[in-house]
XYZ file of C-alpha atoms in Angstrom:
73
model
C 86.256 105.096 66.740
C 86.295 102.251 69.255
C 89.543 101.275 70.658
C 90.118 97.472 72.073
C 92.876 97.322 74.752
C 94.301 93.856 75.515
C 96.557 93.362 78.526
C 99.632 91.284 78.005
C 101.114 88.995 80.921
C 104.770 89.877 81.807
C 106.975 86.781 80.963
C 107.685 84.892 84.312
C 110.851 83.484 83.653
C 112.450 86.933 83.176
C 110.553 88.274 86.197
C 112.087 85.506 88.303
C 115.553 86.126 87.266
C 115.206 89.971 87.720
C 113.653 89.441 91.378
C 116.878 87.991 92.434
C 118.725 91.383 91.912
C 117.221 93.305 95.031
C 118.351 90.433 97.484
C 122.041 91.465 96.660
C 121.749 95.206 96.224
C 119.728 98.260 97.307
C 117.828 98.305 94.000
C 113.952 98.665 93.574
C 112.267 96.844 90.516
C 108.920 97.260 89.448
C 107.176 95.546 86.505
C 104.588 97.165 84.283
C 102.436 95.012 81.965
C 102.400 95.667 78.279
C 99.358 96.070 76.126
C 98.029 95.364 72.522
C 95.935 98.406 71.541
C 93.716 97.874 68.438
C 91.502 100.397 66.697
C 88.540 98.724 65.503
C 87.459 98.694 61.921
C 91.050 99.369 60.774
C 94.116 97.467 60.360
C 96.053 99.629 62.952
C 97.154 98.225 66.130
C 99.910 99.436 68.780
C 102.078 97.032 70.765
C 102.972 98.741 73.865
C 105.949 97.046 75.354
C 106.507 95.564 78.985
C 108.368 97.965 81.154
C 110.947 97.156 83.856
C 111.831 100.119 86.083
C 114.965 99.768 88.275
C 115.751 102.421 90.703
C 117.651 103.432 93.931
C 117.591 106.391 95.780
C 119.329 108.716 93.326
C 118.770 107.140 89.812
C 116.347 105.421 87.565
C 116.427 103.337 84.219
C 113.583 102.027 82.392
C 113.918 98.917 80.165
C 111.619 97.957 77.392
C 110.664 94.429 76.695
C 108.632 93.456 73.481
C 106.526 90.410 73.763
C 108.234 88.503 70.841
C 111.762 89.791 71.398
C 114.560 88.505 73.735
C 116.290 91.829 73.832
C 115.808 94.901 76.382
C 115.743 98.441 75.160
């Protein structure tokens, strides 16, 4: 079975807003682009969300952002 993986671009407007946070705090922010994974010769596909990883020295939180949704999970 062949698999096609299409990388998605992280929304620039969200990225710009979140990059202001480290300037006023000691948080580290990492952005991971999402992917569309399609299984060839089927009608199946997986939408892997964008990930925003916010961490400091002691803890970490991962936010998920889907391409057509304005909410974070």
